[in-house]
Each structure stands twice: as C-alpha cells, then as structure tokens.
CSV table of C-alpha atoms in Angstrom, one decimal:
chain,number,residue,atom,x,y,z
A,875,MET,CA,118.7,125.8,113.4
A,876,LEU,CA,121.8,123.7,113.0
A,877,PRO,CA,125.0,124.4,114.8
A,878,LEU,CA,127.8,125.5,112.5
A,879,GLU,CA,129.7,122.3,113.2
A,880,LYS,CA,127.0,120.4,110.9
A,881,LEU,CA,127.7,122.6,108.1
A,882,GLU,CA,130.7,121.9,105.8
A,883,PRO,CA,132.8,124.5,104.2
A,884,PHE,CA,132.6,124.5,100.5
A,885,GLY,CA,135.3,125.7,97.9
A,886,GLY,CA,138.2,128.1,98.8
A,887,GLU,CA,136.1,131.1,99.5
A,888,GLY,CA,134.8,130.1,102.9
A,889,ARG,CA,131.2,129.5,101.7
A,890,TRP,CA,129.1,127.2,103.7
A,891,CYS,CA,127.6,124.1,101.9
A,892,LEU,CA,123.9,123.7,103.4
A,893,ALA,CA,123.8,120.2,101.3
A,894,SER,CA,124.8,118.2,104.3
A,895,ALA,CA,122.6,119.9,106.5
A,896,THR,CA,119.4,119.4,104.2
A,897,GLU,CA,120.4,115.9,103.9
A,898,TYR,CA,120.7,115.6,107.7
A,899,HIS,CA,117.2,116.9,108.2
A,900,LEU,CA,115.7,115.0,105.6
A,901,GLY,CA,117.1,111.5,106.6
A,902,LEU,CA,116.3,112.3,110.0
A,903,LEU,CA,112.7,113.4,109.4
A,904,LYS,CA,111.9,110.5,107.2
A,905,ALA,CA,113.3,107.9,109.6
A,906,LYS,CA,111.4,109.6,112.5
A,907,LEU,CA,108.3,109.6,110.5
A,908,ALA,CA,108.3,105.9,109.7
A,909,LYS,CA,109.0,105.0,113.3
A,910,TYR,CA,106.2,107.1,114.7
A,911,ARG,CA,103.9,105.9,112.1
A,912,ALA,CA,104.7,102.2,113.0
A,913,GLN,CA,104.2,103.0,116.9
A,914,LEU,CA,100.9,104.7,116.1
A,915,LEU,CA,99.5,101.8,114.0
A,916,GLU,CA,100.4,99.2,116.4
A,917,PRO,CA,97.5,98.5,118.7
A,918,SER,CA,98.1,98.8,122.5
A,919,LYS,CA,97.9,95.6,124.4
A,920,SER,CA,95.7,97.3,127.0
A,921,SER,CA,93.1,98.7,124.6
A,922,ALA,CA,93.0,95.4,122.5
A,923,ALA,CA,89.8,95.4,120.5
A,924,LYS,CA,87.3,92.6,121.6
A,925,GLY,CA,85.0,91.2,119.1
A,926,GLU,CA,84.9,88.9,116.1
A,927,GLY,CA,88.1,88.5,114.0
A,928,PHE,CA,88.5,87.8,110.3
A,929,ASP,CA,90.2,84.4,110.7
A,930,VAL,CA,89.7,82.5,107.6
A,931,MET,CA,91.6,79.3,107.2
A,932,LYS,CA,93.9,79.4,104.0
A,933,SER,CA,92.7,76.9,101.6
A,934,GLY,CA,93.1,76.0,97.8
A,935,ASP,CA,96.3,76.8,95.9
A,936,ALA,CA,96.3,80.4,96.3
A,937,ARG,CA,94.5,83.4,98.1
A,938,VAL,CA,93.0,86.5,96.5
A,939,ALA,CA,91.9,89.4,98.7
A,940,LEU,CA,89.1,91.6,97.4
A,941,ILE,CA,89.2,95.1,98.8
A,942,GLY,CA,87.4,98.4,98.0
A,943,PHE,CA,85.4,101.1,99.3
A,944,PRO,CA,81.7,100.3,100.4
A,945,SER,CA,79.2,99.5,97.6
A,946,VAL,CA,81.6,98.9,94.5
A,947,GLY,CA,80.4,95.5,93.8
A,948,LYS,CA,82.7,93.2,95.7
A,949,SER,CA,79.9,90.8,97.0
A,950,THR,CA,78.3,90.7,93.5
A,951,PHE,CA,81.7,89.8,91.9
A,952,LEU,CA,82.2,86.9,94.5
A,953,SER,CA,78.6,85.6,93.9
A,954,LEU,CA,79.5,85.6,90.1
A,955,MET,CA,82.8,84.1,90.3
A,956,THR,CA,82.2,81.4,92.9
A,957,SER,CA,79.4,79.0,94.1
A,958,THR,CA,79.3,81.3,97.4
A,959,ALA,CA,76.3,83.6,97.7
A,960,SER,CA,77.5,86.9,99.4
A,961,GLU,CA,74.8,89.3,100.4
A,962,ALA,CA,74.6,92.3,97.9
A,963,ALA,CA,72.4,95.4,98.2
A,964,SER,CA,72.5,98.9,96.8
A,965,TYR,CA,73.4,100.4,100.2
A,966,GLU,CA,76.9,100.7,102.0
A,967,PHE,CA,78.3,98.3,104.4
A,968,THR,CA,76.3,95.1,103.3
A,969,THR,CA,79.2,92.8,104.0
A,970,LEU,CA,80.2,93.0,107.8
A,971,THR,CA,82.5,90.1,107.9
A,972,CYS,CA,85.0,88.1,105.8
A,973,ILE,CA,83.1,85.8,103.2
A,974,PRO,CA,85.3,83.2,101.4
A,975,GLY,CA,84.6,81.7,98.3
A,976,VAL,CA,86.6,79.3,95.7
A,977,ILE,CA,87.4,80.0,92.1
A,978,GLU,CA,88.0,76.8,90.2
A,979,TYR,CA,90.2,77.7,87.0
A,980,LYS,CA,92.5,75.8,85.0
A,981,GLY,CA,92.4,73.0,87.5
A,982,ALA,CA,93.4,75.3,90.5
A,983,ASN,CA,91.4,76.0,93.4
A,984,ILE,CA,91.8,80.0,94.1
A,985,GLN,CA,90.3,81.1,97.5
A,986,LEU,CA,88.6,84.6,97.0
A,987,LEU,CA,87.9,86.6,100.1
A,988,ASP,CA,85.4,89.1,100.1
A,989,LEU,CA,86.3,91.8,102.7
A,990,PRO,CA,84.1,94.6,104.4
A,991,GLY,CA,84.3,97.8,102.5
A,992,ILE,CA,87.5,100.1,103.4
A,993,ILE,CA,86.8,103.8,104.5
A,994,GLU,CA,89.4,106.5,104.8
A,995,GLY,CA,91.4,106.2,107.8
A,996,ALA,CA,91.1,102.3,107.8
A,997,ALA,CA,94.9,102.0,108.8
A,998,GLN,CA,94.2,103.9,112.1
A,999,GLY,CA,91.2,101.2,112.8
A,1000,LYS,CA,88.3,103.0,111.4
A,1001,GLY,CA,85.3,100.7,110.3
A,1002,ARG,CA,87.3,97.5,111.2
A,1003,GLY,CA,90.0,98.6,108.7
A,1004,ARG,CA,92.8,97.0,110.8
A,1005,GLN,CA,91.4,93.5,110.4
A,1006,VAL,CA,90.5,94.0,106.7
A,1007,ILE,CA,94.2,95.1,105.9
A,1008,ALA,CA,95.7,92.3,108.2
A,1009,VAL,CA,93.8,89.8,105.9
A,1010,ALA,CA,94.8,91.5,102.8
A,1011,ARG,CA,98.4,91.2,104.0
A,1012,THR,CA,98.2,87.3,104.0
A,1013,ALA,CA,96.9,87.2,100.3
A,1014,ASP,CA,98.9,86.2,97.1
A,1015,VAL,CA,97.3,88.8,95.0
A,1016,VAL,CA,95.2,91.9,95.9
A,1017,ILE,CA,92.0,92.8,93.7
A,1018,MET,CA,91.3,96.3,94.3
A,1019,MET,CA,87.5,96.8,93.3
A,1020,LEU,CA,87.0,100.5,92.2
A,1021,ASP,CA,83.8,102.2,91.0
A,1022,ALA,CA,84.4,103.4,87.4
A,1023,THR,CA,82.0,106.3,87.9
A,1024,LYS,CA,83.9,107.8,90.8
A,1025,GLY,CA,87.2,108.4,88.8
A,1026,GLU,CA,90.7,107.9,90.3
A,1027,VAL,CA,89.8,109.4,94.1
A,1028,GLN,CA,89.1,105.9,95.2
A,1029,ARG,CA,92.4,104.3,94.0
A,1030,ALA,CA,94.7,107.0,95.3
A,1031,LEU,CA,92.9,106.9,98.9
A,1032,LEU,CA,93.2,103.0,98.8
A,1033,GLU,CA,96.7,102.9,97.8
A,1034,LYS,CA,97.6,105.5,100.6
A,1035,GLU,CA,95.8,103.2,103.1
A,1036,LEU,CA,97.7,100.2,102.2
A,1037,GLU,CA,101.1,101.9,101.8
A,1038,SER,CA,100.8,103.4,105.4
A,1039,VAL,CA,100.7,99.8,106.9
A,1040,GLY,CA,103.5,98.4,104.9
A,1041,ILE,CA,101.9,96.9,101.9
A,1042,ARG,CA,103.7,97.8,98.7
A,1043,LEU,CA,101.6,97.2,95.6
A,1044,ASN,CA,103.0,96.1,92.2
A,1045,LYS,CA,106.6,96.9,93.5
A,1046,SER,CA,109.8,94.6,93.9
A,1047,LYS,CA,111.9,94.4,97.0
A,1048,PRO,CA,114.6,96.9,97.0
A,1049,ASN,CA,117.9,95.1,96.1
A,1050,ILE,CA,119.7,96.1,99.3
A,1051,TYR,CA,121.8,93.7,101.4
A,1052,PHE,CA,121.4,94.6,105.0
A,1053,LYS,CA,122.8,92.9,108.1
A,1054,PRO,CA,123.1,94.2,111.6
A,1055,LYS,CA,126.3,93.2,113.5
A,1056,LYS,CA,127.6,93.2,117.1
A,1057,GLY,CA,130.6,95.6,116.4
A,1058,GLY,CA,132.9,97.2,113.8
A,1059,GLY,CA,130.7,100.2,113.0
A,1060,ILE,CA,128.8,100.7,109.8
A,1061,SER,CA,130.2,99.2,106.5
A,1062,PHE,CA,128.7,100.8,103.4
A,1063,ASN,CA,129.2,99.8,99.9
A,1064,SER,CA,127.2,100.3,96.5
A,1065,THR,CA,127.6,98.5,93.2
A,1066,VAL,CA,125.8,101.3,91.4
A,1067,THR,CA,125.9,105.0,91.4
A,1068,LEU,CA,123.7,106.3,94.0
A,1069,THR,CA,121.5,109.5,93.1
A,1070,GLN,CA,119.2,109.4,96.0
A,1071,CYS,CA,121.1,108.1,99.0
A,1072,SER,CA,124.7,108.8,100.3
A,1073,GLU,CA,126.7,107.1,102.9
A,1074,LYS,CA,125.9,109.7,105.4
A,1075,LEU,CA,122.4,109.7,104.9
A,1076,VAL,CA,122.3,105.9,105.5
A,1077,GLN,CA,124.4,106.4,108.8
A,1078,LEU,CA,121.8,109.0,109.9
A,1079,ILE,CA,119.0,106.8,109.3
A,1080,LEU,CA,120.5,103.7,111.0
A,1081,HIS,CA,121.2,105.9,114.0
A,1082,GLU,CA,117.8,106.8,114.1
A,1083,TYR,CA,116.8,103.4,114.6
A,1084,LYS,CA,119.6,102.9,117.3
A,1085,ILE,CA,121.6,100.8,114.7
A,1086,PHE,CA,125.4,101.6,115.0
A,1087,ASN,CA,126.9,98.4,113.7
A,1088,ALA,CA,125.7,96.9,110.3
A,1089,GLU,CA,126.8,95.9,106.9
A,1090,VAL,CA,125.0,97.7,104.0
A,1091,LEU,CA,125.3,96.9,100.3
A,1092,PHE,CA,123.2,98.9,97.7
A,1093,ARG,CA,122.7,96.9,94.6
A,1094,GLU,CA,120.3,99.4,92.9
A,1095,ASP,CA,119.7,103.1,93.1
A,1096,CYS,CA,117.1,103.2,96.0
A,1097,SER,CA,115.4,106.0,97.7
A,1098,PRO,CA,115.7,106.7,101.5
A,1099,ASP,CA,112.1,105.5,101.8
A,1100,GLU,CA,113.0,102.1,100.2
A,1101,PHE,CA,116.0,101.9,102.6
A,1102,ILE,CA,113.7,102.4,105.6
A,1103,ASP,CA,111.5,99.7,104.3
A,1104,VAL,CA,114.5,97.1,104.3
A,1105,ILE,CA,115.5,98.3,108.0
A,1106,VAL,CA,112.0,97.7,109.2
A,1107,GLY,CA,111.7,94.4,107.4
A,1108,ASN,CA,108.1,93.7,107.9
A,1109,ARG,CA,106.9,95.2,104.5
A,1110,VAL,CA,104.9,92.9,102.1
A,1111,TYR,CA,105.4,93.3,98.3
A,1112,MET,CA,102.4,91.9,96.3
A,1113,PRO,CA,100.9,92.1,93.0
A,1114,CYS,CA,97.5,94.1,92.6
A,1115,LEU,CA,94.9,94.1,90.0
A,1116,TYR,CA,93.0,97.4,89.8
A,1117,VAL,CA,89.5,96.2,88.7
A,1118,TYR,CA,87.0,99.1,87.6
A,1119,ASN,CA,83.4,97.9,88.0
A,1120,LYS,CA,80.2,99.4,86.7
A,1121,ILE,CA,81.8,100.5,83.3
A,1122,ASP,CA,78.2,100.3,81.8
A,1123,GLN,CA,77.6,103.5,83.5
A,1124,ILE,CA,80.4,105.6,81.8
A,1125,SER,CA,81.4,106.8,78.1
A,1126,MET,CA,83.4,104.5,75.9
A,1127,GLU,CA,86.2,106.9,75.9
A,1128,GLU,CA,86.5,106.7,79.8
A,1129,VAL,CA,86.4,102.8,79.7
A,1130,ASP,CA,89.3,103.0,77.1
A,1131,ARG,CA,91.4,105.4,79.1
A,1132,LEU,CA,90.8,103.3,82.3
A,1133,ALA,CA,91.7,99.9,80.4
A,1134,ARG,CA,95.0,101.4,79.2
A,1135,ARG,CA,96.2,102.0,82.6
A,1136,PRO,CA,98.9,99.6,84.0
A,1137,HIS,CA,97.7,96.7,85.9
A,1138,SER,CA,94.0,97.7,85.3
A,1139,VAL,CA,91.0,95.9,84.0
A,1140,VAL,CA,87.6,97.0,83.3
A,1141,ILE,CA,84.5,94.9,84.0
A,1142,SER,CA,80.7,95.1,84.7
A,1143,CYS,CA,79.3,92.8,87.4
A,1144,GLY,CA,75.8,93.9,86.5
A,1145,MET,CA,76.2,93.0,82.7
A,1146,LYS,CA,78.8,90.2,83.3
A,1147,LEU,CA,81.1,92.2,81.0
A,1148,ASN,CA,84.8,91.1,80.6
A,1149,LEU,CA,85.0,88.6,83.5
A,1150,ASP,CA,86.8,86.0,81.4
A,1151,TYR,CA,89.7,88.5,80.7
A,1152,LEU,CA,89.7,89.2,84.4
A,1153,LEU,CA,90.3,85.5,85.2
A,1154,GLU,CA,93.2,85.3,82.6
A,1155,LYS,CA,94.9,88.2,84.3
A,1156,LEU,CA,94.5,87.0,87.7
A,1157,TRP,CA,96.0,83.7,86.7
A,1158,GLU,CA,98.9,85.6,85.2
A,1159,TYR,CA,99.3,87.7,88.4
A,1160,LEU,CA,99.3,84.6,90.6
A,1161,ALA,CA,102.0,83.0,88.5
A,1162,LEU,CA,100.6,79.4,88.9
A,1163,THR,CA,101.6,76.3,86.8
A,1164,CYS,CA,99.8,72.9,86.4
A,1165,ILE,CA,101.7,69.9,86.2
A,1166,TYR,CA,100.2,66.6,85.2
A,1167,THR,CA,101.5,63.3,86.4
A,1168,LYS,CA,101.8,60.0,84.4
A,1169,LYS,CA,102.3,56.5,85.5
A,1170,ARG,CA,104.6,54.1,83.5
A,1171,GLY,CA,102.5,52.4,80.7
A,1172,GLN,CA,99.6,54.6,81.4
A,1173,ARG,CA,98.0,57.8,79.8
A,1174,PRO,CA,98.5,61.0,81.7
A,1175,ASP,CA,96.0,62.1,84.5
A,1176,PHE,CA,94.5,65.2,83.2
A,1177,THR,CA,91.9,65.3,85.8
A,1178,ASP,CA,94.1,66.0,88.7
A,1179,ALA,CA,96.7,68.6,88.3
A,1180,ILE,CA,99.6,69.5,90.7
A,1181,ILE,CA,99.5,73.4,91.2
A,1182,LEU,CA,102.7,74.9,91.7
A,1183,ARG,CA,104.3,78.4,91.7
A,1184,LYS,CA,106.1,79.6,88.4
A,1185,GLY,CA,109.6,78.5,88.5
A,1186,ALA,CA,109.0,75.3,90.3
A,1187,SER,CA,111.6,72.4,89.6
A,1188,VAL,CA,111.2,68.7,89.5
A,1189,GLU,CA,112.2,68.6,93.1
A,1190,HIS,CA,109.1,70.6,94.0
A,1191,VAL,CA,106.9,68.2,92.2
A,1192,CYS,CA,108.5,65.4,94.2
A,1193,HIS,CA,107.9,67.1,97.6
A,1194,ARG,CA,104.3,67.8,96.6
A,1195,ILE,CA,103.6,64.2,95.8
A,1196,HIS,CA,105.4,62.7,98.9
A,1197,ARG,CA,108.0,64.0,100.9
A,1198,SER,CA,110.2,60.9,100.8
A,1199,LEU,CA,110.0,60.8,97.1
A,1200,ALA,CA,113.0,63.2,96.4
A,1201,SER,CA,115.3,60.9,98.3
A,1202,GLN,CA,114.3,57.9,96.2
A,1203,PHE,CA,114.4,59.8,92.9
A,1204,LYS,CA,116.5,58.3,90.0
A,1205,TYR,CA,115.3,60.3,86.9
A,1206,ALA,CA,112.1,61.9,85.4
A,1207,LEU,CA,110.7,61.8,81.9
A,1208,VAL,CA,109.1,65.2,81.0
A,1209,TRP,CA,106.8,66.0,78.1
A,1210,GLY,CA,106.0,69.5,77.4
A,1211,THR,CA,107.2,73.1,76.6
A,1212,SER,CA,110.0,72.9,79.1
A,1213,THR,CA,111.9,70.2,77.2
A,1214,LYS,CA,114.0,70.2,73.9
A,1215,TYR,CA,112.3,67.0,72.8
A,1216,SER,CA,109.6,64.7,74.3
A,1217,PRO,CA,110.0,62.9,76.4
A,1218,GLN,CA,113.2,64.3,77.8
A,1219,ARG,CA,115.2,62.6,80.8
A,1220,VAL,CA,115.7,65.2,83.4
A,1221,GLY,CA,117.1,65.6,87.0
A,1222,LEU,CA,115.7,67.1,90.1
A,1223,THR,CA,117.0,70.9,88.9
A,1224,HIS,CA,115.0,70.8,85.8
A,1225,MET,CA,112.6,73.8,85.7
A,1226,MET,CA,108.9,72.7,85.0
A,1227,GLU,CA,106.4,74.9,82.8
A,1228,HIS,CA,102.6,75.2,82.4
A,1229,GLU,CA,100.9,71.9,81.6
A,1230,ASP,CA,104.0,69.7,81.4
A,1231,VAL,CA,103.7,66.0,82.1
A,1232,ILE,CA,105.9,64.3,84.3
A,1233,GLN,CA,106.7,60.6,84.8
A,1234,ILE,CA,109.1,60.0,87.9
A,1235,VAL,CA,111.4,56.8,88.0
A,1236,LYS,CA,112.5,55.8,91.5
A,1237,LYS,CA,115.9,54.1,92.5
C-alpha cells in the first residue's frame, strides 16, 4: 500500500486520484523486471560453462542465422542452398554445433549459419541456447525455420526466447534521444503527444536505474518498454524472415493463410518448393546492392561486383576499392538507375543503386 503522500488530490471535492500511484507501480515494476532479467541472463564468472563454443569467423558480404526448434529442416535447407553438407536425419538434435555455409546469389557471398535447435528455456542456457542466441545476435538477418504442421506455437515461443535476450525482430530502434549527464537533474522534452509515457514515469524508470541526471527527448510515442530498451542500450534490432517448412504436409488453405502473414515465406525442402522466392526475399531483407566498376576505355567488369549496403554513396565505393582513393578522387562517371542520364558526372556524396556501373577519375 502506498502512503497518502504518493496520491494526488483530484478536483475540488477532495477525491484522491489513483492514476499517479498506478503509474508509479507500473513504471517501477517494468524497470525492475528488465533489470532483474538482465542479471539473471548474465552468466556468472565463477560458473562459466566450459566446452566448445560457436566461434565462426564472419566471412562473405552478409551473415544469416538459421534458428528454429529441433527437426524443422534447418540442415536440409543448408544442404540445398549451399555446397556444404550438414547432417540431416528424422530425429531431433542431429546438429550439435554451428555449421557455416555460403550462398552465392547475385554476385554476393552470403554466409548461412546452421545453428543447433533451440528448445524452450534457451535464454536461461538450456540446450546450449545461450551460445545459439549469441551467434544469432551477430547476424544481419535471422531466418526462423518453423514447422508448418505445428501451427503458431513454435513462432510465439521462439519470439519470446529472443525477446528476453534483447533481440527485437522486425522492429525499428525507438526514436528517443537519451544522454546521461553529470549534473542538472533530468531534462525531459517531447516533440509529439505522448499517450503511453509521462514525464513522471520516465523519471521513475531512470531512478530505478540509478540515473538522476540525464537529457531525454521523445521524437515518437513510445511505450515504457521501448524507453527501457534505450536506457539499457544493448538491444539488437534485426530483420527476420519466418520460413514455414513442410508445406507439402498441410492443406492449401493453411498454406495460403501462412503465406499471407507479414514477413513470412512458405517452402518445402523435401520437394524443393518456393526456394527461389525465399532467396529473393532474403536479398530484399539484407538490403544489399551490387556495384560494377569500369576502367577508362574498357567495358565494365560484370564478373566481379562490389557488394555494399543499400544507401551507399560513391565515397563508400572508393573506400571499398582502396582506403586512399577517396583523398585522390576528382569525379566519377556513373551509369545506371541512380542517374538522370548515362553517364552522369557525380561527386562523393552521390547515392548508388543496385547494378550501377562506376568509373572513378583521380586527380
């Protein structure tokens, strides 16, 4: 029970408003929960688990992690998409360590990691779950392999496991400016009308984390959970493709329903169905672009593409070719969809698009 000082008088009739008390409890509980969960998931130094880790060197232009429950078809998928053979069998836990493979697509080398099956309670370390999730955090895209015959149960459980270790799937980072200071108290501002958070709630959450001096600016209407994510600062926001395997074992109506769900693709590894579409979607989620180079007086080299992230500029291309090239840069000639006419003379800030051709002229 809260003391009466915590309750604020409401109106002229002397009634007590419980809104601030509820707010106080809610903010405090959410902050405490996030704090204790973080402490619980951090392995203690004394009881560090000995054994083989999943250290796989990052290679290629992008990294994709395959996660899912045991026996959903991850190893079969890896063997189909890459030249790597991963042992596949009809019993659970066939794969016991991380097996890397490489998908060659549109001139890019995409590293695909076949991770051991996750079981419920993986975030607490069950079934080597901690190592599996730690590798998933380093990926650019997560492919969540699901058994189409099991319905929605697997998806909900996996999302819960990943959420509890700070992986946010298909979400963007909250647009909140947060900067701890040495003094001056808490400065709170917002550029939008807040319906889920108030200044008092923000202060209570910050106090729970022993932060008494900070600058906070809300640029969008965020929830208390999103604000806690910003304070903690170790959350990973990544795109995720939900891949439903074994569609040859369910009805057409169910296939249609699953295929229409957001961020979802339906496939069958056994019958090799819809794998081309999955590769297209994966390329879209990785947001990669191929840039081709051209020497003066010669034809473009279409055999060796430079793979960059979407939104890369001419300067990024220069750095990829050689680190000193940007300082010697005079101008570039670009052919492709990013220009108004071909070739167009551009500077370092020009944004490149997929399959553009570039010729760099030095000083």
